[in-house]
mmCIF file of C-alpha atoms in Angstrom:
data_model
loop_
_atom_site.group_PDB
_atom_site.id
_atom_site.type_symbol
_atom_site.label_atom_id
_atom_site.label_comp_id
_atom_site.label_asym_id
_atom_site.label_seq_id
_atom_site.Cartn_x
_atom_site.Cartn_y
_atom_site.Cartn_z
ATOM 1 C CA UNK A 1 -20.478 -6.342 -5.816
ATOM 2 C CA UNK A 2 -16.719 -6.517 -5.303
ATOM 3 C CA UNK A 3 -14.467 -9.362 -6.297
ATOM 4 C CA UNK A 4 -10.882 -9.936 -5.246
ATOM 5 C CA UNK A 5 -8.405 -12.517 -6.357
ATOM 6 C CA UNK A 6 -4.779 -13.299 -7.018
ATOM 7 C CA UNK A 7 -3.718 -14.184 -10.536
ATOM 8 C CA UNK A 8 -5.202 -17.461 -11.774
ATOM 9 C CA UNK A 9 -7.139 -18.187 -8.608
ATOM 10 C CA UNK A 10 -10.895 -18.463 -8.428
ATOM 11 C CA UNK A 11 -12.546 -15.145 -7.468
ATOM 12 C CA UNK A 12 -14.283 -14.681 -4.165
ATOM 13 C CA UNK A 13 -17.930 -13.737 -4.532
ATOM 14 C CA UNK A 14 -20.505 -12.236 -2.293
ATOM 15 C CA UNK A 15 -19.166 -11.905 1.231
ATOM 16 C CA UNK A 16 -17.600 -8.594 2.290
ATOM 17 C CA UNK A 17 -13.812 -8.603 2.072
ATOM 18 C CA UNK A 18 -11.949 -8.703 5.348
ATOM 19 C CA UNK A 19 -8.855 -6.934 6.635
ATOM 20 C CA UNK A 20 -5.628 -8.923 6.699
ATOM 21 C CA UNK A 21 -4.251 -9.846 3.449
ATOM 22 C CA UNK A 22 -4.829 -4.846 -3.580
ATOM 23 C CA UNK A 23 -7.730 -1.077 -8.265
ATOM 24 C CA UNK A 24 -8.513 3.434 -12.423
ATOM 25 C CA UNK A 25 -11.372 6.019 -14.931
ATOM 26 C CA UNK A 26 -10.259 9.557 -15.332
ATOM 27 C CA UNK A 27 -9.692 10.715 -11.815
ATOM 28 C CA UNK A 28 -7.514 12.567 -9.358
ATOM 29 C CA UNK A 29 -4.011 11.456 -8.445
ATOM 30 C CA UNK A 30 -2.977 13.018 -5.161
ATOM 31 C CA UNK A 31 0.289 12.977 -3.270
ATOM 32 C CA UNK A 32 0.382 11.760 0.307
ATOM 33 C CA UNK A 33 3.087 14.243 1.200
ATOM 34 C CA UNK A 34 1.941 17.376 -0.592
ATOM 35 C CA UNK A 35 -1.803 16.881 -0.986
ATOM 36 C CA UNK A 36 -1.629 18.520 -4.409
ATOM 37 C CA UNK A 37 -3.769 17.033 -7.131
ATOM 38 C CA UNK A 38 -2.993 16.304 -10.760
ATOM 39 C CA UNK A 39 -5.322 14.719 -13.269
ATOM 40 C CA UNK A 40 -4.557 11.165 -14.279
ATOM 41 C CA UNK A 41 -4.995 10.582 -18.002
ATOM 42 C CA UNK A 42 -6.933 7.894 -19.779
ATOM 43 C CA UNK A 43 -5.893 5.558 -22.539
ATOM 44 C CA UNK A 44 -7.904 4.157 -25.388
ATOM 45 C CA UNK A 45 -9.157 0.608 -25.320
ATOM 46 C CA UNK A 46 -10.709 -1.425 -28.102
ATOM 47 C CA UNK A 47 -13.857 -0.117 -29.741
ATOM 48 C CA UNK A 48 -17.221 -0.980 -28.230
ATOM 49 C CA UNK A 49 -19.418 -3.748 -29.556
ATOM 50 C CA UNK A 50 -22.357 -3.192 -31.880
ATOM 51 C CA UNK A 51 -25.944 -3.085 -30.679
ATOM 52 C CA UNK A 52 -26.662 -6.646 -31.797
ATOM 53 C CA UNK A 53 -24.349 -7.915 -29.059
ATOM 54 C CA UNK A 54 -21.443 -9.177 -31.172
ATOM 55 C CA UNK A 55 -19.124 -7.401 -33.571
ATOM 56 C CA UNK A 56 -16.533 -9.142 -35.743
ATOM 57 C CA UNK A 57 -13.222 -7.278 -35.949
ATOM 58 C CA UNK A 58 -9.939 -7.788 -37.732
ATOM 59 C CA UNK A 59 -11.511 -9.957 -40.400
ATOM 60 C CA UNK A 60 -8.863 -11.499 -42.633
ATOM 61 C CA UNK A 61 -8.345 -14.819 -44.341
ATOM 62 C CA UNK A 62 -10.346 -17.983 -43.721
ATOM 63 C CA UNK A 63 -8.194 -18.679 -40.658
ATOM 64 C CA UNK A 64 -7.133 -15.500 -38.870
ATOM 65 C CA UNK A 65 -5.585 -15.777 -35.406
ATOM 66 C CA UNK A 66 -6.410 -12.143 -34.646
ATOM 67 C CA UNK A 67 -10.104 -12.305 -35.655
ATOM 68 C CA UNK A 68 -12.300 -11.555 -32.640
ATOM 69 C CA UNK A 69 -15.878 -11.064 -31.559
ATOM 70 C CA UNK A 70 -16.770 -8.157 -29.261
ATOM 71 C CA UNK A 71 -19.378 -8.703 -26.541
ATOM 72 C CA UNK A 72 -22.173 -6.217 -25.855
ATOM 73 C CA UNK A 73 -20.852 -5.054 -22.485
ATOM 74 C CA UNK A 74 -18.049 -2.792 -21.288
ATOM 75 C CA UNK A 75 -14.976 -3.062 -19.101
ATOM 76 C CA UNK A 76 -12.198 -0.715 -18.157
ATOM 77 C CA UNK A 77 -8.873 -1.562 -16.519
ATOM 78 C CA UNK A 78 -7.150 0.369 -13.742
ATOM 79 C CA UNK A 79 -3.438 -0.222 -13.257
ATOM 80 C CA UNK A 80 -1.836 0.043 -9.811
ATOM 81 C CA UNK A 81 0.631 -2.753 -10.581
ATOM 82 C CA UNK A 82 4.266 -2.699 -9.521
ATOM 83 C CA UNK A 83 6.642 -5.655 -9.567
ATOM 84 C CA UNK A 84 5.873 -7.334 -6.237
ATOM 85 C CA UNK A 85 9.432 -7.602 -4.889
ATOM 86 C CA UNK A 86 11.156 -4.554 -6.406
ATOM 87 C CA UNK A 87 8.152 -2.182 -6.611
ATOM 88 C CA UNK A 88 8.909 -1.008 -10.160
ATOM 89 C CA UNK A 89 5.851 0.778 -11.656
ATOM 90 C CA UNK A 90 4.797 -1.147 -14.758
ATOM 91 C CA UNK A 91 2.454 -0.443 -17.662
ATOM 92 C CA UNK A 92 0.043 -3.322 -18.232
ATOM 93 C CA UNK A 93 -1.157 -4.764 -21.529
ATOM 94 C CA UNK A 94 -4.645 -6.275 -21.733
ATOM 95 C CA UNK A 95 -4.925 -9.206 -24.157
ATOM 96 C CA UNK A 96 -7.531 -11.608 -25.435
ATOM 97 C CA UNK A 97 -5.421 -14.674 -26.010
ATOM 98 C CA UNK A 98 -1.662 -14.131 -25.815
ATOM 99 C CA UNK A 99 1.051 -12.234 -27.689
ATOM 100 C CA UNK A 100 1.611 -13.998 -30.988
ATOM 101 C CA UNK A 101 -1.733 -15.804 -30.763
ATOM 102 C CA UNK A 102 -4.261 -13.179 -29.789
ATOM 103 C CA UNK A 103 -5.081 -9.484 -29.810
ATOM 104 C CA UNK A 104 -4.006 -6.643 -27.540
ATOM 105 C CA UNK A 105 -7.067 -4.686 -26.396
ATOM 106 C CA UNK A 106 -5.387 -1.900 -24.424
ATOM 107 C CA UNK A 107 -2.169 -0.719 -22.826
ATOM 108 C CA UNK A 108 -2.690 0.976 -19.462
ATOM 109 C CA UNK A 109 0.138 3.082 -17.971
ATOM 110 C CA UNK A 110 0.839 2.850 -14.269
ATOM 111 C CA UNK A 111 -1.614 4.749 -12.050
ATOM 112 C CA UNK A 112 -4.038 5.292 -14.901
ATOM 113 C CA UNK A 113 -7.261 3.717 -16.124
ATOM 114 C CA UNK A 114 -8.402 2.862 -19.613
ATOM 115 C CA UNK A 115 -11.578 4.069 -21.245
ATOM 116 C CA UNK A 116 -14.434 1.585 -21.236
ATOM 117 C CA UNK A 117 -14.191 -0.916 -24.081
ATOM 118 C CA UNK A 118 -15.894 -4.120 -25.134
ATOM 119 C CA UNK A 119 -14.225 -7.384 -24.068
ATOM 120 C CA UNK A 120 -13.673 -9.770 -26.952
ATOM 121 C CA UNK A 121 -13.196 -13.454 -27.680
ATOM 122 C CA UNK A 122 -10.971 -15.033 -30.288
ATOM 123 C CA UNK A 123 -12.792 -16.370 -33.338
ATOM 124 C CA UNK A 124 -10.034 -17.489 -35.755
ATOM 125 C CA UNK A 125 -12.387 -19.561 -37.947
ATOM 126 C CA UNK A 126 -15.265 -17.086 -37.973
ATOM 127 C CA UNK A 127 -17.633 -19.516 -36.280
ATOM 128 C CA UNK A 128 -19.277 -16.982 -33.966
ATOM 129 C CA UNK A 129 -20.293 -17.566 -30.373
ATOM 130 C CA UNK A 130 -21.300 -21.100 -29.487
ATOM 131 C CA UNK A 131 -22.786 -22.734 -26.408
ATOM 132 C CA UNK A 132 -20.647 -22.418 -23.307
ATOM 133 C CA UNK A 133 -18.809 -19.340 -24.624
ATOM 134 C CA UNK A 134 -20.738 -16.739 -22.687
ATOM 135 C CA UNK A 135 -17.700 -15.590 -20.712
ATOM 136 C CA UNK A 136 -15.014 -13.093 -21.501
ATOM 137 C CA UNK A 137 -11.400 -13.599 -20.488
ATOM 138 C CA UNK A 138 -8.661 -10.987 -20.504
ATOM 139 C CA UNK A 139 -5.024 -11.705 -19.714
ATOM 140 C CA UNK A 140 -2.602 -9.167 -18.271
ATOM 141 C CA UNK A 141 1.032 -8.826 -19.341
ATOM 142 C CA UNK A 142 3.751 -6.356 -18.444
ATOM 143 C CA UNK A 143 4.141 -3.867 -21.313
ATOM 144 C CA UNK A 144 6.319 -5.039 -24.192
ATOM 145 C CA UNK A 145 5.099 -8.619 -23.981
ATOM 146 C CA UNK A 146 6.214 -11.164 -26.556
ATOM 147 C CA UNK A 147 5.186 -14.742 -27.263
ATOM 148 C CA UNK A 148 7.726 -15.845 -24.646
ATOM 149 C CA UNK A 149 6.378 -13.563 -21.895
ATOM 150 C CA UNK A 150 4.631 -14.877 -18.825
ATOM 151 C CA UNK A 151 1.265 -13.326 -17.962
ATOM 152 C CA UNK A 152 0.963 -11.565 -14.633
ATOM 153 C CA UNK A 153 -2.723 -12.362 -14.213
ATOM 154 C CA UNK A 154 -6.108 -12.712 -15.849
ATOM 155 C CA UNK A 155 -9.820 -12.111 -15.329
ATOM 156 C CA UNK A 156 -12.761 -14.157 -16.575
ATOM 157 C CA UNK A 157 -16.409 -13.290 -15.983
ATOM 158 C CA UNK A 158 -19.832 -14.160 -17.409
ATOM 159 C CA UNK A 159 -21.030 -11.929 -20.247
ATOM 160 C CA UNK A 160 -24.207 -9.925 -19.691
ATOM 161 C CA UNK A 161 -25.687 -7.343 -22.072
ATOM 162 C CA UNK A 162 -25.114 -3.812 -20.794
ATOM 163 C CA UNK A 163 -22.853 -4.856 -17.896
ATOM 164 C CA UNK A 164 -20.114 -2.339 -17.018
ATOM 165 C CA UNK A 165 -17.152 -3.421 -14.902
ATOM 166 C CA UNK A 166 -14.057 -1.685 -13.555
ATOM 167 C CA UNK A 167 -11.173 -4.183 -13.322
ATOM 168 C CA UNK A 168 -8.222 -3.327 -11.080
ATOM 169 C CA UNK A 169 -4.754 -4.811 -11.500
ATOM 170 C CA UNK A 170 -2.457 -4.564 -8.467
ATOM 171 C CA UNK A 171 0.667 -6.301 -7.158
ATOM 172 C CA UNK A 172 0.451 -9.392 -5.014
ATOM 173 C CA UNK A 173 1.644 -9.269 -1.420
ATOM 174 C CA UNK A 174 5.461 -9.112 -1.793
ATOM 175 C CA UNK A 175 5.917 -11.570 1.065
ATOM 176 C CA UNK A 176 4.053 -14.149 -1.059
ATOM 177 C CA UNK A 177 5.439 -13.189 -4.493
ATOM 178 C CA UNK A 178 6.903 -15.868 -6.750
ATOM 179 C CA UNK A 179 10.663 -16.043 -7.424
ATOM 180 C CA UNK A 180 10.270 -14.313 -10.812
ATOM 181 C CA UNK A 181 8.668 -11.297 -9.093
ATOM 182 C CA UNK A 182 5.536 -11.459 -11.208
ATOM 183 C CA UNK A 183 1.940 -12.042 -10.279
ATOM 184 C CA UNK A 184 -0.948 -9.634 -9.897
ATOM 185 C CA UNK A 185 -3.837 -9.369 -7.495
ATOM 186 C CA UNK A 186 -7.107 -8.105 -8.927
ATOM 187 C CA UNK A 187 -10.465 -6.740 -7.920
ATOM 188 C CA UNK A 188 -13.476 -5.767 -9.946
ATOM 189 C CA UNK A 189 -16.331 -3.377 -9.319
ATOM 190 C CA UNK A 190 -19.751 -3.462 -10.965
ATOM 191 C CA UNK A 191 -20.512 0.044 -12.288
ATOM 192 C CA UNK A 192 -23.783 -0.915 -14.015
ATOM 193 C CA UNK A 193 -25.741 -4.158 -14.029
ATOM 194 C CA UNK A 194 -26.407 -6.210 -17.131
ATOM 195 C CA UNK A 195 -29.493 -8.088 -18.234
ATOM 196 C CA UNK A 196 -30.250 -11.644 -19.248
ATOM 197 C CA UNK A 197 -29.985 -15.082 -17.610
ATOM 198 C CA UNK A 198 -26.177 -14.994 -17.605
ATOM 199 C CA UNK A 199 -26.014 -11.969 -15.307
ATOM 200 C CA UNK A 200 -23.836 -12.869 -12.302
ATOM 201 C CA UNK A 201 -24.101 -9.497 -10.558
ATOM 202 C CA UNK A 202 -27.186 -8.809 -8.460
ATOM 203 C CA UNK A 203 -26.219 -5.327 -7.289
ATOM 204 C CA UNK A 204 -23.809 -2.581 -8.205
ATOM 205 C CA UNK A 205 -20.734 -2.149 -6.025
ATOM 206 C CA UNK A 206 -21.703 1.260 -4.665
ATOM 207 C CA UNK A 207 -24.856 1.854 -2.620
ATOM 208 C CA UNK A 208 -27.247 4.732 -3.262
ATOM 209 C CA UNK A 209 -25.864 7.938 -1.724
ATOM 210 C CA UNK A 210 -27.846 9.564 1.103
ATOM 211 C CA UNK A 211 -29.549 12.834 0.226
ATOM 212 C CA UNK A 212 -27.038 15.630 -0.339
ATOM 213 C CA UNK A 213 -24.060 13.251 -0.295
ATOM 214 C CA UNK A 214 -21.775 11.308 -2.611
ATOM 215 C CA UNK A 215 -20.322 7.871 -1.805
ATOM 216 C CA UNK A 216 -16.626 6.987 -1.867
ATOM 217 C CA UNK A 217 -15.248 3.439 -1.783
ATOM 218 C CA UNK A 218 -11.764 3.272 -0.278
ATOM 219 C CA UNK A 219 -9.304 0.532 -1.191
ATOM 220 C CA UNK A 220 -5.638 -0.179 -0.411
ATOM 221 C CA UNK A 221 -5.108 -3.491 -2.212
ATOM 222 C CA UNK A 222 -1.962 -2.215 -3.972
ATOM 223 C CA UNK A 223 -0.293 -1.623 -0.583
ATOM 224 C CA UNK A 224 -0.885 -5.078 0.875
ATOM 225 C CA UNK A 225 2.280 -6.464 2.478
ATOM 226 C CA UNK A 226 4.285 -3.295 1.848
ATOM 227 C CA UNK A 227 6.127 -1.280 4.476
ATOM 228 C CA UNK A 228 3.550 0.218 6.797
ATOM 229 C CA UNK A 229 0.905 -2.304 5.709
ATOM 230 C CA UNK A 230 2.479 -5.620 6.663
ATOM 231 C CA UNK A 231 0.826 -8.308 8.755
ATOM 232 C CA UNK A 232 0.040 -6.828 12.144
ATOM 233 C CA UNK A 233 -0.070 -3.222 10.937
ATOM 234 C CA UNK A 234 -3.130 -1.177 11.775
ATOM 235 C CA UNK A 235 -5.974 -0.793 9.304
ATOM 236 C CA UNK A 236 -7.011 2.464 7.666
ATOM 237 C CA UNK A 237 -9.956 4.789 8.192
ATOM 238 C CA UNK A 238 -10.875 8.170 6.666
ATOM 239 C CA UNK A 239 -11.398 11.409 8.531
ATOM 240 C CA UNK A 240 -12.179 15.061 7.857
ATOM 241 C CA UNK A 241 -9.687 17.883 8.348
ATOM 242 C CA UNK A 242 -11.221 18.675 11.749
ATOM 243 C CA UNK A 243 -10.369 15.158 12.949
ATOM 244 C CA UNK A 244 -13.834 13.604 12.726
ATOM 245 C CA UNK A 245 -14.204 9.989 11.579
ATOM 246 C CA UNK A 246 -16.295 9.245 8.498
ATOM 247 C CA UNK A 247 -18.810 6.438 9.143
ATOM 248 C CA UNK A 248 -19.033 3.542 6.722
ATOM 249 C CA UNK A 249 -22.025 1.716 5.258
ATOM 250 C CA UNK A 250 -22.969 -1.444 7.129
ATOM 251 C CA UNK A 251 -23.254 -4.694 5.177
ATOM 252 C CA UNK A 252 -26.556 -6.516 5.129
ATOM 253 C CA UNK A 253 -27.018 -9.749 7.070
ATOM 254 C CA UNK A 254 -26.138 -11.865 4.033
ATOM 255 C CA UNK A 255 -22.964 -9.906 3.342
ATOM 256 C CA UNK A 256 -24.051 -9.443 -0.271
ATOM 257 C CA UNK A 257 -24.894 -5.744 -0.185
ATOM 258 C CA UNK A 258 -25.520 -2.848 2.137
ATOM 259 C CA UNK A 259 -28.184 -2.469 4.789
ATOM 260 C CA UNK A 260 -28.504 1.283 4.248
ATOM 261 C CA UNK A 261 -27.360 1.964 7.809
ATOM 262 C CA UNK A 262 -24.167 3.795 8.734
ATOM 263 C CA UNK A 263 -21.843 2.320 11.348
ATOM 264 C CA UNK A 264 -21.909 3.884 14.803
ATOM 265 C CA UNK A 265 -18.318 5.124 15.123
ATOM 266 C CA UNK A 266 -18.613 5.208 18.926
ATOM 267 C CA UNK A 267 -19.203 1.436 18.968
ATOM 268 C CA UNK A 268 -16.627 -0.956 20.400
ATOM 269 C CA UNK A 269 -16.841 -2.931 17.156
ATOM 270 C CA UNK A 270 -15.149 -1.314 14.179
ATOM 271 C CA UNK A 271 -13.868 -2.373 10.776
ATOM 272 C CA UNK A 272 -11.048 -0.543 8.956
ATOM 273 C CA UNK A 273 -10.233 -0.874 5.280
ATOM 274 C CA UNK A 274 -6.979 -2.270 3.902
ATOM 275 C CA UNK A 275 -5.618 -5.485 2.425
ATOM 276 C CA UNK A 276 -8.493 -6.949 0.414
ATOM 277 C CA UNK A 277 -11.147 -5.162 2.476
ATOM 278 C CA UNK A 278 -12.989 -2.192 0.952
ATOM 279 C CA UNK A 279 -15.466 0.059 2.716
ATOM 280 C CA UNK A 280 -17.841 2.721 1.369
ATOM 281 C CA UNK A 281 -18.323 6.110 3.041
ATOM 282 C CA UNK A 282 -20.840 8.946 2.504
ATOM 283 C CA UNK A 283 -19.062 12.221 1.695
ATOM 284 C CA UNK A 284 -20.544 15.693 1.513
ATOM 285 C CA UNK A 285 -19.516 17.579 -1.657
ATOM 286 C CA UNK A 286 -16.497 19.803 -0.987
ATOM 287 C CA UNK A 287 -15.293 17.725 1.986
ATOM 288 C CA UNK A 288 -11.530 17.250 2.296
ATOM 289 C CA UNK A 289 -10.807 13.606 3.150
ATOM 290 C CA UNK A 290 -7.735 12.312 4.984
ATOM 291 C CA UNK A 291 -6.599 8.721 5.622
ATOM 292 C CA UNK A 292 -5.512 7.668 9.115
ATOM 293 C CA UNK A 293 -3.980 4.443 10.393
ATOM 294 C CA UNK A 294 -5.099 2.746 13.584
ATOM 295 C CA UNK A 295 -2.503 2.376 16.314
ATOM 296 C CA UNK A 296 -2.257 -0.513 18.744
ATOM 297 C CA UNK A 297 -5.103 -0.478 21.294
ATOM 298 C CA UNK A 298 -6.167 2.931 19.997
ATOM 299 C CA UNK A 299 -9.726 4.220 19.964
ATOM 300 C CA UNK A 300 -10.876 5.077 16.467
ATOM 301 C CA UNK A 301 -11.830 8.595 17.568
ATOM 302 C CA UNK A 302 -8.215 9.136 18.636
ATOM 303 C CA UNK A 303 -7.013 7.730 15.317
ATOM 304 C CA UNK A 304 -9.080 10.217 13.337
ATOM 305 C CA UNK A 305 -7.792 13.137 15.407
ATOM 306 C CA UNK A 306 -4.096 12.437 14.840
ATOM 307 C CA UNK A 307 -1.819 13.194 11.879
ATOM 308 C CA UNK A 308 -2.972 11.270 8.788
ATOM 309 C CA UNK A 309 -0.854 8.877 6.719
ATOM 310 C CA UNK A 310 -2.384 10.356 3.544
ATOM 311 C CA UNK A 311 -2.817 14.112 3.416
ATOM 312 C CA UNK A 312 -6.212 15.716 2.858
ATOM 313 C CA UNK A 313 -7.598 15.548 -0.668
ATOM 314 C CA UNK A 314 -10.821 16.652 -2.322
ATOM 315 C CA UNK A 315 -12.450 13.766 -4.244
ATOM 316 C CA UNK A 316 -14.402 16.434 -6.185
ATOM 317 C CA UNK A 317 -17.703 14.585 -6.029
ATOM 318 C CA UNK A 318 -21.160 16.049 -6.471
ATOM 319 C CA UNK A 319 -24.284 14.971 -4.582
ATOM 320 C CA UNK A 320 -25.584 11.649 -5.880
ATOM 321 C CA UNK A 321 -22.250 10.647 -7.419
ATOM 322 C CA UNK A 322 -20.108 7.617 -6.537
ATOM 323 C CA UNK A 323 -16.394 6.920 -6.903
ATOM 324 C CA UNK A 324 -13.644 4.423 -6.129
ATOM 325 C CA UNK A 325 -10.606 5.705 -4.216
ATOM 326 C CA UNK A 326 -7.578 3.469 -4.864
ATOM 327 C CA UNK A 327 -4.471 3.878 -2.747
ATOM 328 C CA UNK A 328 -1.236 2.739 -4.397
ATOM 329 C CA UNK A 329 2.538 3.211 -4.252
ATOM 330 C CA UNK A 330 5.758 1.509 -3.148
ATOM 331 C CA UNK A 331 4.794 1.705 0.550
ATOM 332 C CA UNK A 332 2.391 3.489 2.873
ATOM 333 C CA UNK A 333 4.694 6.462 3.485
ATOM 334 C CA UNK A 334 4.742 7.271 -0.244
ATOM 335 C CA UNK A 335 1.148 6.324 -1.033
ATOM 336 C CA UNK A 336 -1.074 8.221 -3.442
ATOM 337 C CA UNK A 337 -4.731 7.875 -4.218
ATOM 338 C CA UNK A 338 -6.566 7.745 -7.511
ATOM 339 C CA UNK A 339 -10.243 8.716 -7.357
ATOM 340 C CA UNK A 340 -12.281 7.112 -10.134
ATOM 341 C CA UNK A 341 -15.853 8.261 -10.768
ATOM 342 C CA UNK A 342 -18.167 5.265 -11.113
ATOM 343 C CA UNK A 343 -19.165 4.615 -14.730
#
């Protein structure tokens, strides 16, 4: 399951995300102009929760504003955030609560992803988890936040034992950004499903790979509204170095998962990825993948045969593996991609 939202708006659930309107584990960061790869580092998050489902941390006096409880699930945060108007790459802090009245769980540099860590809730009086508190909430701030800082976004989801989520923080569309040039868009991917009645995720984000293949989700949320990806620009589709289009997995009739079928790339009906729309593609291990952009009234086969907008890269996936490929950057011409193995 994939979720997309803009800061402090209700998340969209279920239906596949559509083109028109942008998500990091240790992975590959590749240049659109050179095609050379460098490894993106990881940063430490908070420690994981104990096996009983809740761990008390930072225990202090009878009333302790930084006392928290850790839930028995895991999240990690990928940062593709730049200031929406000025496109300044920005490290992101992940908080439970707020600076001065909460606890910082992780700091994630730009174009990197944190390790998995347990989300937490504030418990200043040591009362434990009560009814109606089976959700975690994290709030995002630009690095160096103080009590006077405005958040750039947040994420709140039901807690489920064993659930593993990848949360992506990206800039909002700059044409819709607020006057203070803040605001983040976000998506989340379900790496592993949880258990219990509170489980809101019925399927993992990535489908089962076909025999002998890996699967790669492609996403360009961080480029929405930027030069080359403004309203009316063509969508994106991957190809191989010999100019062949990669087919994508078809959604099921309910739009809640995948049918198992691959799209017929000779069909007159075709869906690109871009904006808030993600698509998943089967990839043979060792395949070099390029990203092409559709031209006006152009057949997709012609699109895949022309010069790509993102040079060929090797996602370095083995058969049976899955990954998220997140395009990011100040604009399409200077885009990079971070490939994150599913957790």
